[in-house]
């Protein structure tokens, strides 16, 4: 694992961007024959009411000493995991959930407006664009975004992955590498009883 885990309280939304996907039509003798699709790369708009101190280096700051932060510093890359709920009109949001895992992210912060204190207190909402560099994924195109569906993943594999992501009493949370996730989710050992 490359990334040590920490929780992000105050996360409001993750809006995945699909606008960088494009199609270029190919013509032969004046007739369209097919489209060449450029799938682009993953990016997302992330909003939060607050962020953990561990996020400061990823936002372009360096903490040089107690209380002194330097802005406009090189940004570290990071990974992120978040869950979305699946639901329908019968089960509500209890149908299941999806775990989204993002790799090699760089955060570019939006402008933050601060106001003088008055009688109407409004929380400041922070936002960033997270751009990703894809990871090599065996037998498929490189990707920076994995989605694990709780409805179709073996329960024991899902529990093992969640122990990695969220930690346990004895293990710190961490973001496993892509090959480790493949091993957790795709390897099935069957005991045939014949040794």
PDB file of C-alpha atoms in Angstrom, residues 43-157:
ATOM      1  CA  UNK A  43     -11.507  13.749 -12.647  1.00  0.00           C
ATOM      2  CA  UNK A  44     -13.990  14.842 -10.010  1.00  0.00           C
ATOM      3  CA  UNK A  45     -15.236  18.001  -8.312  1.00  0.00           C
ATOM      4  CA  UNK A  46     -15.071  17.495  -4.531  1.00  0.00           C
ATOM      5  CA  UNK A  47     -16.806  19.708  -1.963  1.00  0.00           C
ATOM      6  CA  UNK A  48     -16.312  19.731   1.798  1.00  0.00           C
ATOM      7  CA  UNK A  49     -17.165  21.849   4.834  1.00  0.00           C
ATOM      8  CA  UNK A  50     -13.805  21.007   6.372  1.00  0.00           C
ATOM      9  CA  UNK A  51     -10.812  18.793   5.707  1.00  0.00           C
ATOM     10  CA  UNK A  52      -8.367  16.888   7.912  1.00  0.00           C
ATOM     11  CA  UNK A  53      -4.925  18.258   8.729  1.00  0.00           C
ATOM     12  CA  UNK A  54      -3.399  15.330   6.822  1.00  0.00           C
ATOM     13  CA  UNK A  55      -4.831  16.811   3.596  1.00  0.00           C
ATOM     14  CA  UNK A  56      -2.773  20.034   3.873  1.00  0.00           C
ATOM     15  CA  UNK A  57       0.240  18.784   1.797  1.00  0.00           C
ATOM     16  CA  UNK A  58      -2.141  17.620  -0.952  1.00  0.00           C
ATOM     17  CA  UNK A  59      -3.636  21.129  -1.126  1.00  0.00           C
ATOM     18  CA  UNK A  60      -0.266  22.767  -1.840  1.00  0.00           C
ATOM     19  CA  UNK A  61       0.822  23.766   1.661  1.00  0.00           C
ATOM     20  CA  UNK A  62       3.860  22.840   3.729  1.00  0.00           C
ATOM     21  CA  UNK A  63       3.725  22.976   7.519  1.00  0.00           C
ATOM     22  CA  UNK A  64       7.218  24.279   8.403  1.00  0.00           C
ATOM     23  CA  UNK A  65       6.718  24.608  12.142  1.00  0.00           C
ATOM     24  CA  UNK A  66       3.998  24.995  14.726  1.00  0.00           C
ATOM     25  CA  UNK A  67       1.456  27.370  13.197  1.00  0.00           C
ATOM     26  CA  UNK A  68       3.353  28.372  10.024  1.00  0.00           C
ATOM     27  CA  UNK A  69       2.010  27.150   6.650  1.00  0.00           C
ATOM     28  CA  UNK A  70       3.624  27.974   3.307  1.00  0.00           C
ATOM     29  CA  UNK A  71       1.260  28.221   0.310  1.00  0.00           C
ATOM     30  CA  UNK A  72       2.038  27.435  -3.364  1.00  0.00           C
ATOM     31  CA  UNK A  73       4.198  24.398  -2.597  1.00  0.00           C
ATOM     32  CA  UNK A  74       4.500  21.210  -4.704  1.00  0.00           C
ATOM     33  CA  UNK A  75       1.409  19.025  -4.276  1.00  0.00           C
ATOM     34  CA  UNK A  76       1.689  15.404  -3.239  1.00  0.00           C
ATOM     35  CA  UNK A  77      -0.488  12.792  -4.933  1.00  0.00           C
ATOM     36  CA  UNK A  78      -2.956  10.765  -2.907  1.00  0.00           C
ATOM     37  CA  UNK A  79      -5.725   8.193  -3.085  1.00  0.00           C
ATOM     38  CA  UNK A  80      -9.321   8.404  -1.922  1.00  0.00           C
ATOM     39  CA  UNK A  81     -12.066   5.962  -1.097  1.00  0.00           C
ATOM     40  CA  UNK A  82     -15.730   6.835  -0.615  1.00  0.00           C
ATOM     41  CA  UNK A  83     -19.052   4.987  -0.548  1.00  0.00           C
ATOM     42  CA  UNK A  84     -22.282   5.649  -2.397  1.00  0.00           C
ATOM     43  CA  UNK A  85     -25.598   4.039  -1.501  1.00  0.00           C
ATOM     44  CA  UNK A  86     -27.723   2.024  -3.945  1.00  0.00           C
ATOM     45  CA  UNK A  87     -31.453   2.036  -3.553  1.00  0.00           C
ATOM     46  CA  UNK A  88     -34.824   1.635  -5.190  1.00  0.00           C
ATOM     47  CA  UNK A  89     -38.447   2.442  -4.463  1.00  0.00           C
ATOM     48  CA  UNK A  90     -38.945  -0.771  -2.421  1.00  0.00           C
ATOM     49  CA  UNK A  91     -35.763  -1.065  -0.336  1.00  0.00           C
ATOM     50  CA  UNK A  92     -34.927   2.633  -0.071  1.00  0.00           C
ATOM     51  CA  UNK A  93     -31.181   3.083   0.402  1.00  0.00           C
ATOM     52  CA  UNK A  94     -30.785  -0.372   2.023  1.00  0.00           C
ATOM     53  CA  UNK A  95     -30.278  -2.179  -1.293  1.00  0.00           C
ATOM     54  CA  UNK A  96     -26.485  -2.019  -1.120  1.00  0.00           C
ATOM     55  CA  UNK A  97     -23.551   0.302  -1.660  1.00  0.00           C
ATOM     56  CA  UNK A  98     -20.574   0.872  -3.904  1.00  0.00           C
ATOM     57  CA  UNK A  99     -17.038   1.534  -2.717  1.00  0.00           C
ATOM     58  CA  UNK A 100     -15.185   3.908  -5.047  1.00  0.00           C
ATOM     59  CA  UNK A 101     -11.389   3.810  -4.918  1.00  0.00           C
ATOM     60  CA  UNK A 102      -9.380   6.541  -6.651  1.00  0.00           C
ATOM     61  CA  UNK A 103      -5.615   6.501  -7.253  1.00  0.00           C
ATOM     62  CA  UNK A 104      -2.897   9.030  -8.095  1.00  0.00           C
ATOM     63  CA  UNK A 105      -4.989  12.138  -7.457  1.00  0.00           C
ATOM     64  CA  UNK A 106      -3.835  15.728  -7.554  1.00  0.00           C
ATOM     65  CA  UNK A 107      -6.037  18.375  -5.911  1.00  0.00           C
ATOM     66  CA  UNK A 108      -6.482  21.820  -7.445  1.00  0.00           C
ATOM     67  CA  UNK A 109      -8.400  24.056  -5.049  1.00  0.00           C
ATOM     68  CA  UNK A 110     -11.093  26.497  -6.098  1.00  0.00           C
ATOM     69  CA  UNK A 111     -11.167  30.064  -4.837  1.00  0.00           C
ATOM     70  CA  UNK A 112     -12.240  30.413  -1.215  1.00  0.00           C
ATOM     71  CA  UNK A 113     -14.127  33.513  -0.182  1.00  0.00           C
ATOM     72  CA  UNK A 114     -13.942  34.644   3.419  1.00  0.00           C
ATOM     73  CA  UNK A 115     -16.182  37.342   4.903  1.00  0.00           C
ATOM     74  CA  UNK A 116     -16.169  39.495   7.957  1.00  0.00           C
ATOM     75  CA  UNK A 117     -18.236  38.158  10.862  1.00  0.00           C
ATOM     76  CA  UNK A 118     -21.864  39.299  10.982  1.00  0.00           C
ATOM     77  CA  UNK A 119     -25.170  38.082  12.426  1.00  0.00           C
ATOM     78  CA  UNK A 120     -25.781  35.568   9.597  1.00  0.00           C
ATOM     79  CA  UNK A 121     -23.150  32.886   9.932  1.00  0.00           C
ATOM     80  CA  UNK A 122     -22.687  30.765   6.803  1.00  0.00           C
ATOM     81  CA  UNK A 123     -20.172  27.930   6.694  1.00  0.00           C
ATOM     82  CA  UNK A 124     -17.407  28.194   4.104  1.00  0.00           C
ATOM     83  CA  UNK A 125     -17.571  25.374   1.564  1.00  0.00           C
ATOM     84  CA  UNK A 126     -14.228  24.264   0.167  1.00  0.00           C
ATOM     85  CA  UNK A 127     -13.970  22.668  -3.267  1.00  0.00           C
ATOM     86  CA  UNK A 128     -11.288  21.091  -5.418  1.00  0.00           C
ATOM     87  CA  UNK A 129     -10.931  19.436  -8.774  1.00  0.00           C
ATOM     88  CA  UNK A 130      -9.251  16.059  -8.333  1.00  0.00           C
ATOM     89  CA  UNK A 131      -7.382  14.919 -11.457  1.00  0.00           C
ATOM     90  CA  UNK A 132      -6.129  11.340 -11.685  1.00  0.00           C
ATOM     91  CA  UNK A 133      -3.294   9.529 -13.409  1.00  0.00           C
ATOM     92  CA  UNK A 134      -4.380   5.971 -14.293  1.00  0.00           C
ATOM     93  CA  UNK A 135      -2.817   2.873 -12.738  1.00  0.00           C
ATOM     94  CA  UNK A 136      -1.823  -0.138 -14.823  1.00  0.00           C
ATOM     95  CA  UNK A 137      -4.643  -2.675 -14.615  1.00  0.00           C
ATOM     96  CA  UNK A 138      -3.830  -6.233 -15.792  1.00  0.00           C
ATOM     97  CA  UNK A 139      -5.733  -7.337 -18.922  1.00  0.00           C
ATOM     98  CA  UNK A 140      -7.566  -3.984 -19.177  1.00  0.00           C
ATOM     99  CA  UNK A 141      -6.884  -0.358 -19.958  1.00  0.00           C
ATOM    100  CA  UNK A 142      -5.176   1.667 -17.215  1.00  0.00           C
ATOM    101  CA  UNK A 143      -7.640   3.256 -14.787  1.00  0.00           C
ATOM    102  CA  UNK A 144      -7.614   5.427 -11.683  1.00  0.00           C
ATOM    103  CA  UNK A 145     -11.169   4.591 -10.561  1.00  0.00           C
ATOM    104  CA  UNK A 146     -12.295   1.230  -9.201  1.00  0.00           C
ATOM    105  CA  UNK A 147     -15.875   0.523  -8.117  1.00  0.00           C
ATOM    106  CA  UNK A 148     -16.722  -2.412  -5.841  1.00  0.00           C
ATOM    107  CA  UNK A 149     -20.431  -3.311  -5.637  1.00  0.00           C
ATOM    108  CA  UNK A 150     -21.534  -4.784  -2.292  1.00  0.00           C
ATOM    109  CA  UNK A 151     -24.434  -6.575  -4.027  1.00  0.00           C
ATOM    110  CA  UNK A 152     -22.199  -8.691  -6.277  1.00  0.00           C
ATOM    111  CA  UNK A 153     -18.911  -9.013  -4.349  1.00  0.00           C
ATOM    112  CA  UNK A 154     -18.343 -12.095  -2.192  1.00  0.00           C
ATOM    113  CA  UNK A 155     -19.051 -11.064   1.434  1.00  0.00           C
ATOM    114  CA  UNK A 156     -15.717 -12.376   2.782  1.00  0.00           C
ATOM    115  CA  UNK A 157     -13.780 -10.503   0.065  1.00  0.00           C
TER     116      UNK A 157
END
